Amino acid sequence: MVKCEVSIKNKLGIHARPAASIVKEAGKYKSAIILERDRMKANAKSIMDILIMEADMGTKLTVMADGEDENEAVEAIVKLIDTGFGEE
Amino acid sequence: MRMLRGIAASPGIVMSKAVVYDFMEVIEGGQISPLKADRPLAEKGKKPKSKSGKENYELSKFASALEKTKHELELIRADFMSCEVQPQIDDYHSRILDAQLLVLEDPTLINSTIDKIKIDNLTATQSFRKTTTEIMAGFKKVKNEYIRARVADIKDVTNRVLRNLKGQSQLSALQQVGAKRKSRFIGDRHIVIAKDLSPSDTARLNKEIVSGFATELGGSTSHTAIMGRAIGIPAVVGISNITDSVKSGDEIIIDGNHGIVIIEPDESTRRIYEDRIHRFQVYEKELLSLTSLPCRTLDGHTVDLAYNIELPEEIDVALVFGASAIGLMRTEFIYLKKDALPSEEEQFEIYDSLAQKVNSITIRTLDLGGDKLLPNDNRIKERNPALGWRGIRVSLAKRNIFNTQLKAIIRTNRHNNVRILLPMVQSLDEVKLAKSCIKKVAKRLAKTGIHYGENIEIGVMIEVPSAAIIASAIAKEVDFLSIGSNDLTQYMLACDRTNPMVAHIYNPLHPAVIKLIKHTVEVSHSARKWVSLCGELASYPPAIPILVGMGIDELSVAPIYLLEIKKIIRSLSKNETKAIAEEVSGINSEIEMKKYVNKIRNRFPVIEEIMSEYENT
């Protein structure tokens, strides 16, 4: 299991488009990937889980992955969030 | 026979058969009860005997419903790509469809449904419905507006899955109408009855098959209502429970002039309405004959007639009516539609596509509550949003957003027909500051070889009373003024017209409002600047002689009113209206004003005729 903390940088937070990007990225890995926010857990492969978690700008998330490609998975999701999904 | 009242959203009267499109039906209703062993196991098809046999049957039913729904969404996407919708709408829909496809692959949704089939012994339909209810409960707690705005799209896709599970037809409202038209009621156009019409439905509303519509949701400025007006079919919105009151095939009358829906009219009502429909058709035909005539009074005084648009689609009706100037283009929709701020390029494309079709276009810079542009955490709850952070106040504070919009507007002036209009201005200094912003952006663009900003016309909305009072100073700073009578009335009378307790106080013909409008026109003319009026007052027939008499240079109205207003202006003489304006400006009591308005109606048969067409009978 690999863990890494990130905070949401883009102004609009994780709305529909960023959520879709996370799901698409997470789908590339075999590992189970979880986003955790104040004990609330969201499956990174579930668009509805991610949307319900409601991560606005400044929210701190823990990205966790467990499986054969856990290192790559966490790295990829963290990078996506850190670069603000290519938004402002 | 039953009569229901709603909000008149798009004018016209029509009588036809109803097609009920029950868009939300599936998720709201329905009880969930665990399946008993002796009950039939599935609605249709073979009845498997063993538990695992039943389980496999339900699981495969679920899988095929997901597959089928995916296929449908892909068909819709292909449909959108092929039909000629505006590119920005296309992009918007394709993003929605993208998210919807992900919902179909959502592991939380799928696993929870499968668990319920396996462990709780429910049917696929029951399991899926229970799962979506649970997930929707999660969404109810979400506060972020951008996410909440997507809930309807998610419901749309889960409803599709449910209908596929139940083996129901998956046609869109319009396809349903088309199919029924072919089978049951050949030759008729139909009235669509729905809880709400999704953007994808309204984008495809076709006059050939739909003659009118009535919905439960929406107000007169909702997307549905605007689309009704844009394509010119009668519509009534905001009628509670209409989908429960009407069955497909019922005879329906939609009176979009008065906001009335009549279900299964009796013989005498039917005859009254046949008569009214006929009269209205004659009336509309007569109006259409004015399309290419000038908007000029009997004694040769021209009033420029322009139109307001809120969505690009509205331009089509205006073009049919022969109008060639957009007097007020609202830009809020561009900001509300997207999850992210619109880029300069996106804005330019929208503005430019409109500018190409008209002789002149006045683009109002963003007039939105600023909170809509910020992430949730940074929002301050405004106790009085109408008096709060909106319009030019936001633009001046958020220069990046303002500059991006200005750049797009100035680039659109490549046709040399664009004007900039600044909303919510309350002081001279704001005007000067905004002007310097425009100059700066123009200069920067000029360095890249784009010189369209150098002499672009700039105007100010006169809607805050303070701006009206110092209008003479403001007029000297800019090229024109545009009176926003709706907000001016609201601010002058300290009355929120959407609040039913005080709505009766709201009166654009309040003597004080009329005096301030007159003042604005006069000082503007002394500064040799022209004035437009773009509120609802401009389309209120008895107000026309008053405004023309004051010397207003341009009236900007919703496209559907263009011809009626032209008809009135063509029946007036400038001299006569001058006297009316003089008399009106001497009135101080609202009751007196009301009496005077009645006098105007009696004096001008054209005005009386139009008023009676829309008044309750």
XYZ file of C-alpha atoms in Angstrom:
705
model
C 0.000 0.000 0.000
C 1.303 3.418 -1.017
C -0.016 6.754 0.308
C 0.542 10.368 -0.625
C -1.064 13.625 0.473
C -2.092 16.334 -1.991
C -4.216 19.454 -1.929
C -6.590 20.634 -4.619
C -5.060 23.513 -6.542
C -7.503 24.415 -9.287
C -10.074 27.092 -8.531
C -13.229 25.130 -9.209
C -12.135 22.022 -7.312
C -13.013 18.516 -8.454
C -16.136 19.136 -10.516
C -17.338 16.962 -13.368
C -14.435 17.338 -15.782
C -11.589 16.748 -13.283
C -13.546 13.842 -11.770
C -13.785 12.285 -15.203
C -10.025 12.760 -15.702
C -9.288 10.996 -12.405
C -11.579 8.081 -13.263
C -10.013 7.696 -16.691
C -6.486 7.824 -15.271
C -7.295 5.431 -12.404
C -8.805 3.003 -14.892
C -5.355 2.491 -16.402
C -4.072 0.749 -13.250
C -4.816 -2.636 -11.767
C -4.420 -1.468 -8.169
C -7.335 -0.433 -6.012
C -7.070 3.353 -5.692
C -8.758 5.294 -2.909
C -9.029 9.032 -2.291
C -9.552 9.915 1.351
C -10.813 13.195 2.731
C -11.488 13.590 6.466
C -12.195 9.865 6.819
C -14.505 9.952 3.795
C -13.314 7.466 1.199
C -13.915 7.545 -2.521
C -13.050 4.877 -5.045
C -10.924 6.726 -7.609
C -12.480 4.628 -10.360
C -16.000 5.793 -9.441
C -17.082 9.160 -10.828
C -20.017 9.343 -8.431
C -17.876 8.594 -5.369
C -15.501 11.365 -6.350
C -18.228 13.907 -7.028
C -20.025 13.189 -3.754
C -16.756 13.665 -1.855
C -16.897 17.313 -3.009
C -13.267 18.396 -3.012
C -13.109 22.179 -3.409
C -9.956 24.228 -3.864
C -7.649 23.838 -0.856
C -9.085 20.486 0.223
C -6.424 18.014 1.405
C -6.725 14.494 0.036
C -4.805 11.308 0.648
C -4.272 9.184 -2.434
C -3.857 5.495 -1.585
C -3.241 2.556 -3.851
C -2.879 -1.128 -3.204
C -1.806 -3.628 -5.851
C 0.912 -4.583 -8.263
C 1.218 -1.121 -9.847
C 0.494 0.892 -6.692
C 3.549 3.164 -7.013
C 2.777 4.222 -10.565
C -0.913 4.643 -9.765
C -0.375 7.014 -6.835
C 2.210 8.958 -8.791
C -0.104 9.436 -11.745
C -3.142 10.552 -9.703
C -1.064 12.901 -7.539
C 0.436 14.463 -10.648
C -3.025 15.008 -12.123
C -4.276 16.748 -8.990
C -1.055 18.717 -8.480
C -1.168 20.163 -11.972
C -4.738 21.350 -11.313
C -6.119 19.189 -14.155
C -4.755 21.744 -16.572
C -7.147 24.376 -15.208
C -6.488 27.695 -13.533
C -62.322 19.438 -18.908
C -59.677 20.878 -16.624
C -57.816 24.136 -16.731
C -54.313 24.560 -15.284
C -52.431 27.797 -14.874
C -48.723 28.233 -15.325
C -46.285 30.850 -16.559
C -46.718 32.148 -20.103
C -43.323 31.245 -21.553
C -43.765 31.615 -25.298
C -46.753 33.217 -27.070
C -49.240 31.578 -29.374
C -52.227 29.278 -28.960
C -52.418 25.696 -30.109
C -54.831 22.785 -29.757
C -53.618 19.258 -30.387
C -53.013 15.801 -28.933
C -50.598 15.460 -26.040
C -47.552 13.272 -25.816
C -46.447 12.848 -22.228
C -42.743 12.476 -21.848
C -42.093 11.202 -18.385
C -38.467 11.944 -18.011
C -37.969 11.609 -14.260
C -40.690 9.086 -13.586
C -38.548 6.093 -12.972
C -36.414 7.188 -10.105
C -38.932 9.010 -7.967
C -41.690 6.413 -7.744
C -41.626 2.717 -7.037
C -41.489 0.712 -3.856
C -38.751 -1.644 -3.032
C -39.797 -4.893 -1.484
C -37.697 -8.037 -1.123
C -38.774 -10.665 -3.542
C -40.765 -13.536 -2.112
C -39.980 -17.055 -3.236
C -43.415 -17.662 -4.700
C -43.580 -14.479 -6.755
C -42.766 -14.511 -10.435
C -39.083 -13.922 -10.625
C -38.774 -11.636 -13.537
C -41.235 -9.407 -15.275
C -40.749 -11.063 -18.607
C -39.127 -14.079 -20.106
C -38.321 -17.415 -18.556
C -38.720 -18.026 -14.871
C -35.575 -19.640 -13.563
C -36.132 -22.048 -10.668
C -32.937 -22.291 -8.643
C -31.566 -19.386 -6.626
C -28.350 -19.245 -8.616
C -30.294 -19.548 -11.842
C -32.393 -16.566 -10.846
C -29.333 -14.705 -9.711
C -27.561 -15.289 -13.000
C -30.647 -14.231 -14.878
C -30.859 -10.937 -12.983
C -27.117 -10.341 -13.305
C -27.130 -10.826 -17.036
C -30.240 -8.676 -17.318
C -28.390 -5.909 -15.493
C -25.314 -6.297 -17.677
C -27.322 -6.102 -20.864
C -29.238 -3.030 -19.652
C -25.903 -1.272 -19.043
C -24.656 -2.336 -22.448
C -27.833 -1.153 -24.145
C -27.696 2.216 -22.392
C -24.089 2.682 -23.405
C -25.043 2.009 -26.976
C -27.853 4.590 -26.762
C -25.572 7.277 -25.391
C -23.130 6.610 -28.183
C -25.948 6.947 -30.699
C -26.965 10.264 -29.164
C -23.393 11.478 -29.366
C -23.207 10.493 -33.028
C -26.533 12.236 -33.564
C -25.187 15.426 -32.009
C -22.032 15.323 -34.047
C -24.039 15.076 -37.231
C -26.742 17.648 -36.577
C -26.096 21.303 -37.037
C -25.999 22.729 -33.554
C -23.850 25.606 -32.470
C -20.324 24.418 -31.766
C -20.386 25.576 -28.151
C -23.550 23.590 -27.468
C -21.994 20.632 -29.160
C -18.979 20.736 -26.899
C -21.158 21.162 -23.834
C -23.289 18.160 -24.664
C -20.383 16.018 -25.596
C -18.825 16.668 -22.170
C -22.067 15.709 -20.467
C -22.246 12.520 -22.484
C -18.649 11.784 -21.562
C -19.465 11.948 -17.854
C -22.636 9.931 -18.432
C -20.681 7.124 -20.058
C -18.417 6.998 -17.007
C -21.488 6.607 -14.791
C -22.295 3.407 -16.678
C -18.892 2.024 -15.778
C -18.975 3.273 -12.205
C -17.772 0.437 -9.913
C -19.678 1.764 -6.874
C -22.921 1.719 -8.816
C -22.263 -1.654 -10.415
C -20.905 -3.476 -7.360
C -23.616 -2.245 -5.062
C -26.299 -3.348 -7.524
C -24.665 -6.757 -7.946
C -24.413 -7.157 -4.150
C -28.104 -6.476 -3.799
C -28.955 -9.033 -6.460
C -26.703 -11.643 -4.835
C -27.143 -10.980 -1.141
C -30.516 -9.290 -0.730
C -32.170 -11.463 -3.336
C -33.662 -8.500 -5.224
C -34.362 -8.296 -8.932
C -31.981 -6.328 -11.119
C -34.522 -3.501 -11.355
C -35.070 -3.350 -7.602
C -31.358 -3.527 -6.867
C -30.468 -0.831 -9.318
C -33.242 1.446 -8.140
C -32.235 1.018 -4.501
C -28.586 1.668 -5.329
C -29.324 4.841 -7.257
C -31.577 6.081 -4.460
C -28.702 5.605 -2.013
C -26.238 7.386 -4.281
C -28.650 10.250 -4.948
C -29.033 10.693 -1.183
C -25.258 11.290 -1.117
C -25.604 13.955 -3.810
C -28.274 15.766 -1.830
C -25.617 16.777 0.714
C -23.316 18.238 -1.921
C -23.107 22.022 -1.829
C -20.838 22.743 -4.800
C -23.048 24.218 -7.541
C -20.965 22.846 -10.379
C -21.429 19.345 -9.049
C -25.100 19.829 -8.240
C -25.640 20.960 -11.801
C -24.523 17.521 -12.964
C -26.989 15.572 -10.816
C -29.732 15.847 -13.452
C -27.383 14.340 -16.038
C -26.582 11.439 -13.740
C -30.286 10.894 -13.106
C -30.845 10.995 -16.836
C -28.440 8.112 -17.355
C -29.663 6.013 -14.406
C -33.230 6.512 -15.666
C -32.156 5.179 -19.022
C -30.724 2.082 -17.371
C -33.953 1.610 -15.404
C -36.076 1.910 -18.500
C -33.862 -0.595 -20.263
C -34.199 -2.948 -17.292
C -37.948 -2.634 -17.581
C -37.759 -3.108 -21.315
C -39.342 0.263 -22.022
C -38.712 2.278 -25.102
C -35.698 4.524 -24.936
C -36.652 7.183 -27.412
C -36.143 10.798 -26.602
C -39.224 12.948 -26.212
C -39.002 14.092 -29.785
C -38.378 10.672 -31.201
C -41.385 9.485 -29.191
C -43.468 12.179 -30.775
C -42.146 11.267 -34.194
C -42.891 7.600 -33.703
C -46.395 8.225 -32.390
C -47.057 10.626 -35.183
C -46.295 7.901 -37.680
C -48.464 5.350 -35.954
C -51.433 6.757 -34.124
C -52.123 10.317 -35.075
C -50.907 10.681 -38.596
C -50.577 14.220 -39.852
C -50.926 15.950 -36.498
C -48.326 17.964 -34.736
C -48.189 17.280 -31.027
C -47.934 19.018 -27.737
C -45.139 17.736 -25.555
C -45.952 17.483 -21.855
C -42.970 16.884 -19.588
C -41.614 17.478 -16.106
C -38.746 19.273 -17.745
C -37.031 19.136 -21.092
C -33.317 18.489 -21.024
C -30.999 20.694 -23.065
C -30.592 17.829 -25.499
C -34.360 17.629 -25.985
C -34.865 21.341 -26.452
C -31.929 21.562 -28.831
C -33.767 19.153 -31.059
C -37.292 20.536 -30.717
C -38.639 20.498 -34.195
C -41.485 22.696 -35.321
C -42.522 20.037 -37.818
C -43.582 17.606 -35.128
C -43.993 19.692 -31.990
C -46.649 22.373 -31.952
C -46.264 23.453 -28.339
C -45.118 22.296 -24.948
C -45.952 22.517 -21.272
C -43.605 21.618 -18.436
C -43.707 21.395 -14.663
C -40.370 23.034 -14.042
C -38.966 26.323 -15.231
C -39.752 30.022 -15.164
C -40.107 32.546 -17.947
C -36.334 32.867 -18.247
C -35.529 29.161 -18.024
C -33.738 27.454 -20.852
C -36.927 25.675 -21.931
C -38.912 28.904 -22.146
C -36.184 30.673 -24.072
C -35.972 27.831 -26.560
C -39.733 27.935 -27.038
C -39.516 31.592 -27.910
C -36.394 31.064 -29.998
C -38.040 28.588 -32.322
C -41.423 30.264 -32.026
C -43.741 27.643 -30.589
C -46.239 28.322 -27.786
C -45.221 27.156 -24.339
C -46.428 27.267 -20.757
C -44.039 26.343 -17.945
C -44.202 25.973 -14.166
C -47.447 23.975 -13.992
C -47.314 21.654 -11.020
C -48.173 18.008 -11.611
C -49.093 18.400 -15.253
C -47.525 15.062 -16.155
C -49.937 13.380 -13.720
C -52.949 15.238 -15.073
C -52.422 14.469 -18.741
C -52.287 11.159 -20.609
C -50.722 10.747 -24.042
C -53.453 11.177 -26.602
C -55.480 13.665 -24.530
C -56.719 16.700 -26.362
C -54.843 19.734 -25.060
C -54.951 23.471 -25.528
C -51.816 25.464 -24.820
C -52.415 29.172 -24.513
C -48.916 30.623 -24.386
C -50.295 34.174 -24.337
C -51.940 33.725 -20.971
C -50.096 30.772 -19.459
C -53.112 28.460 -19.581
C -53.348 24.743 -20.328
C -56.758 23.138 -20.891
C -57.068 19.370 -20.798
C -59.861 17.655 -22.765
C -61.796 20.861 -23.498
C -65.572 20.617 -23.750
C -67.393 21.528 -26.916
C -67.995 25.204 -26.140
C -64.433 25.835 -24.901
C -63.128 24.127 -27.954
C -65.186 26.398 -30.188
C -64.021 29.500 -28.319
C -60.425 28.439 -28.755
C -60.770 27.461 -32.399
C -61.956 30.982 -32.906
C -59.146 32.451 -30.861
C -56.503 30.378 -32.650
C -57.860 31.544 -35.961
C -57.847 35.149 -34.810
C -54.313 34.855 -33.519
C -53.135 33.331 -36.791
C -54.628 36.205 -38.747
C -53.047 38.595 -36.275
C -49.608 36.982 -36.619
C -49.839 36.944 -40.391
C -50.657 40.612 -40.395
C -47.643 41.265 -38.171
C -45.377 39.319 -40.493
C -46.322 41.667 -43.297
C -44.445 44.388 -41.380
C -41.151 42.507 -41.493
C -39.448 44.523 -44.173
C -41.075 47.887 -43.402
C -39.133 50.615 -41.578
C -39.777 51.384 -37.914
C -40.882 54.943 -38.476
C -43.682 57.112 -37.119
C -46.403 58.536 -39.371
C -44.535 61.855 -39.480
C -41.241 60.291 -40.466
C -39.368 59.967 -37.160
C -37.316 56.760 -37.011
C -36.891 54.772 -33.803
C -34.209 52.096 -33.939
C -35.667 48.765 -33.041
C -33.258 46.168 -31.711
C -33.590 42.974 -29.727
C -32.261 41.443 -26.546
C -30.814 37.997 -26.612
C -29.921 35.684 -23.844
C -28.964 32.636 -25.899
C -27.510 32.589 -29.432
C -30.415 30.449 -30.682
C -32.789 33.369 -30.214
C -31.307 35.182 -33.160
C -33.169 32.909 -35.582
C -36.627 34.245 -34.744
C -35.315 37.808 -34.867
C -33.884 37.267 -38.327
C -37.237 35.939 -39.524
C -38.790 39.170 -38.262
C -36.324 41.185 -40.276
C -34.486 42.703 -37.303
C -30.847 43.553 -37.847
C -29.532 44.938 -34.553
C -28.875 43.240 -31.234
C -29.438 45.958 -28.649
C -28.471 43.844 -25.683
C -26.560 40.614 -25.798
C -26.337 39.077 -22.347
C -23.180 37.083 -21.821
C -24.006 35.335 -18.543
C -24.943 32.058 -20.201
C -21.372 31.597 -21.378
C -20.179 31.666 -17.782
C -23.000 29.589 -16.315
C -22.852 26.793 -18.801
C -19.262 25.818 -18.322
C -17.587 24.166 -15.404
C -14.562 26.342 -16.005
C -14.277 30.002 -17.018
C -14.762 30.491 -20.761
C -11.608 31.210 -22.708
C -11.123 34.232 -24.943
C -11.361 31.973 -27.971
C -14.641 30.368 -26.869
C -16.174 33.777 -26.256
C -14.866 35.187 -29.499
C -16.428 32.336 -31.450
C -19.837 32.935 -29.892
C -19.763 36.727 -30.296
C -18.353 36.539 -33.771
C -20.939 34.053 -35.043
C -23.649 36.517 -33.974
C -21.880 39.660 -35.176
C -21.656 38.189 -38.640
C -25.427 37.953 -38.877
C -26.414 41.480 -37.816
C -25.709 45.111 -38.620
C -24.816 45.958 -35.057
C -24.422 44.153 -31.751
C -24.179 45.603 -28.256
C -22.421 43.126 -25.984
C -22.952 43.642 -22.282
C -20.009 42.574 -20.175
C -20.604 39.947 -17.514
C -23.515 40.817 -15.222
C -23.356 37.923 -12.834
C -23.161 37.652 -9.097
C -19.420 37.284 -8.578
C -19.883 34.330 -6.246
C -20.663 32.164 -9.250
C -17.077 32.568 -10.397
C -15.385 31.574 -7.159
C -14.741 28.240 -5.489
C -17.089 27.460 -2.605
C -14.560 28.044 0.156
C -13.958 31.635 -0.836
C -17.604 32.615 -1.026
C -19.095 35.128 1.289
C -22.773 34.632 1.800
C -24.423 37.804 0.507
C -27.499 38.862 2.392
C -28.547 41.089 -0.477
C -27.176 39.762 -3.753
C -29.022 42.404 -5.820
C -27.124 45.036 -3.869
C -24.011 42.950 -3.801
C -20.968 41.984 -5.702
C -22.078 41.783 -9.325
C -21.746 43.346 -12.766
C -18.990 45.912 -13.221
C -18.044 45.518 -9.553
C -16.914 41.971 -10.234
C -15.285 42.881 -13.546
C -13.237 45.666 -11.971
C -12.153 43.419 -9.103
C -11.375 40.420 -11.284
C -9.380 42.083 -14.020
C -8.241 38.831 -15.610
C -11.807 37.754 -16.233
C -12.741 41.243 -17.448
C -9.726 41.526 -19.750
C -10.391 38.135 -21.315
C -13.946 39.167 -22.108
C -12.874 42.579 -23.421
C -10.301 40.989 -25.697
C -12.927 38.669 -27.153
C -15.378 41.552 -27.664
C -12.799 43.829 -29.263
C -11.655 41.091 -31.626
C -15.287 40.654 -32.672
C -15.282 44.283 -33.761
C -13.421 43.169 -36.894
C -16.811 43.665 -38.549
C -16.836 47.231 -37.180
C -20.320 46.717 -35.693
C -19.695 45.939 -32.031
C -20.418 48.054 -28.951
C -19.464 47.395 -25.335
C -22.070 47.911 -22.622
C -21.117 48.136 -18.929
C -23.683 46.882 -16.392
C -24.440 47.896 -12.779
C -22.480 51.144 -12.920
C -23.171 53.491 -9.993
C -20.498 56.173 -10.258
C -18.568 58.262 -12.741
C -15.294 56.878 -11.443
C -16.344 53.342 -12.240
C -16.997 54.461 -15.809
C -13.563 56.078 -16.049
C -11.858 53.021 -14.588
C -13.695 50.615 -16.900
C -12.864 52.832 -19.861
C -9.183 52.775 -18.976
C -9.351 48.968 -18.787
C -10.870 48.867 -22.261
C -8.222 51.283 -23.583
C -5.437 49.167 -22.111
C -6.747 45.980 -23.645
C -7.254 47.756 -26.975
C -3.676 49.044 -26.881
C -2.296 45.614 -26.091
C -4.263 44.131 -28.972
C -3.120 46.924 -31.269
C 0.481 45.871 -30.610
C -0.359 42.486 -32.086
C -1.855 44.127 -35.133
C -5.515 44.043 -34.040
C -6.798 47.608 -34.164
C -10.521 47.008 -33.725
C -10.539 48.397 -30.177
C -9.356 51.865 -31.028
C -12.730 53.349 -31.773
C -15.098 50.750 -30.384
C -18.234 52.391 -28.961
C -18.696 52.186 -25.204
C -22.003 52.531 -23.388
C -23.209 52.411 -19.805
C -26.311 50.726 -18.433
C -28.439 53.167 -16.509
C -30.025 50.898 -13.937
C -28.705 52.093 -10.585
C -30.537 55.320 -9.639
C -27.291 57.125 -8.762
C -26.071 56.626 -12.327
C -29.335 58.025 -13.685
C -29.026 61.122 -11.517
C -25.499 61.844 -12.762
C -26.304 60.626 -16.274
C -25.223 63.930 -17.811
C -21.663 63.432 -16.562
C -21.641 59.783 -17.571
C -22.993 60.589 -21.033
C -20.021 62.915 -21.615
C -17.625 60.033 -20.909
C -19.168 57.453 -23.239
C -20.816 57.002 -26.628
C -24.289 55.999 -25.516
C -26.493 55.099 -22.556
C -28.806 52.146 -22.214
C -31.599 52.323 -19.666
C -32.234 48.992 -17.973
C -35.763 49.705 -16.813
C -36.235 46.443 -14.882
C -33.381 46.956 -12.465
C -33.844 50.724 -12.397
C -37.418 50.170 -11.206
C -36.378 47.561 -8.680
C -33.671 49.781 -7.200
C -35.719 52.986 -7.248
C -38.760 51.456 -5.587
C -36.681 49.264 -3.257
C -38.758 46.320 -4.373
C -37.752 42.793 -5.325
C -40.288 41.773 -7.911
C -39.630 38.073 -7.408
C -40.839 38.412 -3.821
C -44.598 37.769 -3.972
C -45.201 39.891 -0.863
C -44.001 43.062 -2.574
C -44.269 42.216 -6.268
C -47.355 44.449 -6.583
C -45.204 47.459 -5.688
C -42.943 46.854 -8.658
C -44.133 49.233 -11.375
C -41.929 50.469 -14.221
C -44.596 53.087 -14.881
C -44.206 54.542 -11.403
C -44.123 58.347 -11.862
C -40.641 58.551 -10.309
C -39.251 55.971 -12.715
C -40.790 57.770 -15.690
C -39.330 61.093 -14.520
C -35.869 59.608 -14.151
C -36.043 57.972 -17.580
C -37.047 61.320 -19.072
C -34.199 63.036 -17.266
C -31.727 60.460 -18.578
C -32.882 60.897 -22.165
C -32.744 64.692 -21.949
C -29.271 65.016 -20.428
C -27.946 62.396 -22.770
C -29.244 64.308 -25.778
C -27.739 67.541 -24.481
C -24.416 65.718 -24.402
C -25.167 64.667 -27.995
C -25.269 61.008 -27.093
C -27.979 58.528 -27.988
C -30.060 56.506 -25.523
C -31.557 53.054 -25.686
C -34.061 51.360 -23.386
C -33.769 47.618 -22.986
C -36.047 46.583 -20.123
C -39.507 45.062 -20.332
C -40.987 48.548 -20.434
C -39.817 48.697 -24.059
C -42.235 45.915 -24.971
C -45.197 47.119 -22.882
C -47.525 48.557 -25.553
C -48.975 51.586 -23.645
C -45.433 52.702 -22.728
C -44.382 53.062 -26.360
C -45.999 56.470 -27.049
C -44.481 57.788 -23.821
C -40.974 56.569 -24.666
C -41.148 57.707 -28.285
C -42.409 61.079 -27.096
C -39.467 61.428 -24.723
C -37.198 60.941 -27.699
C -35.707 57.572 -26.891
C -33.444 56.638 -29.826
C -33.583 52.883 -29.612
C -35.870 50.282 -28.072
C -34.471 46.822 -27.508
C -37.013 44.057 -26.915
C -37.276 40.263 -26.883
C -37.352 39.059 -30.521
C -40.976 37.895 -30.348
C -42.199 41.425 -29.596
C -40.327 43.121 -32.430
C -43.206 43.276 -34.877
C -45.830 44.340 -32.362
C -43.682 47.245 -31.231
C -42.973 48.187 -34.812
C -46.680 48.118 -35.544
C -47.355 50.513 -32.673
C -44.580 52.917 -33.634
C -45.801 52.992 -37.211
C -49.223 54.077 -35.988
C -47.951 57.037 -33.925
C -46.942 60.560 -34.799
C -43.940 62.060 -33.055
C -45.727 65.333 -32.340
C -48.647 63.634 -30.704
C -46.371 61.497 -28.499
C -44.351 64.548 -27.448
C -47.458 65.974 -25.864
C -48.162 62.631 -24.180
C -44.645 62.491 -22.730
C -45.058 66.039 -21.413
C -48.344 65.201 -19.733
C -47.034 61.967 -18.252
C -44.014 63.643 -16.726
C -46.363 65.895 -14.767
C -48.058 62.965 -13.056
C -47.077 62.147 -9.476
C -49.592 59.562 -8.353
C -49.576 55.932 -9.427
C -53.372 55.900 -9.639
C -53.293 58.898 -11.960
C -50.689 57.119 -14.041
C -52.899 54.058 -14.296
C -55.766 56.220 -15.501
C -53.502 57.852 -18.039
C -52.360 54.447 -19.335
C -56.015 53.527 -19.863
C -56.468 56.750 -21.754
C -53.569 55.805 -24.010
C -55.164 52.429 -24.663
C -58.447 54.028 -25.609
C -56.780 56.546 -27.821
C -54.690 54.078 -29.840
C -56.648 51.127 -31.231
C -53.413 49.352 -32.210
C -52.291 49.329 -28.582
C -55.680 48.210 -27.326
C -55.745 45.379 -29.853
C -52.368 44.021 -28.734
C -53.227 44.362 -25.052
C -56.481 42.491 -25.415
C -54.708 39.675 -27.227
C -52.669 38.927 -24.108
C -55.012 39.879 -21.318
C -57.105 37.344 -19.507
C -60.512 36.838 -20.948
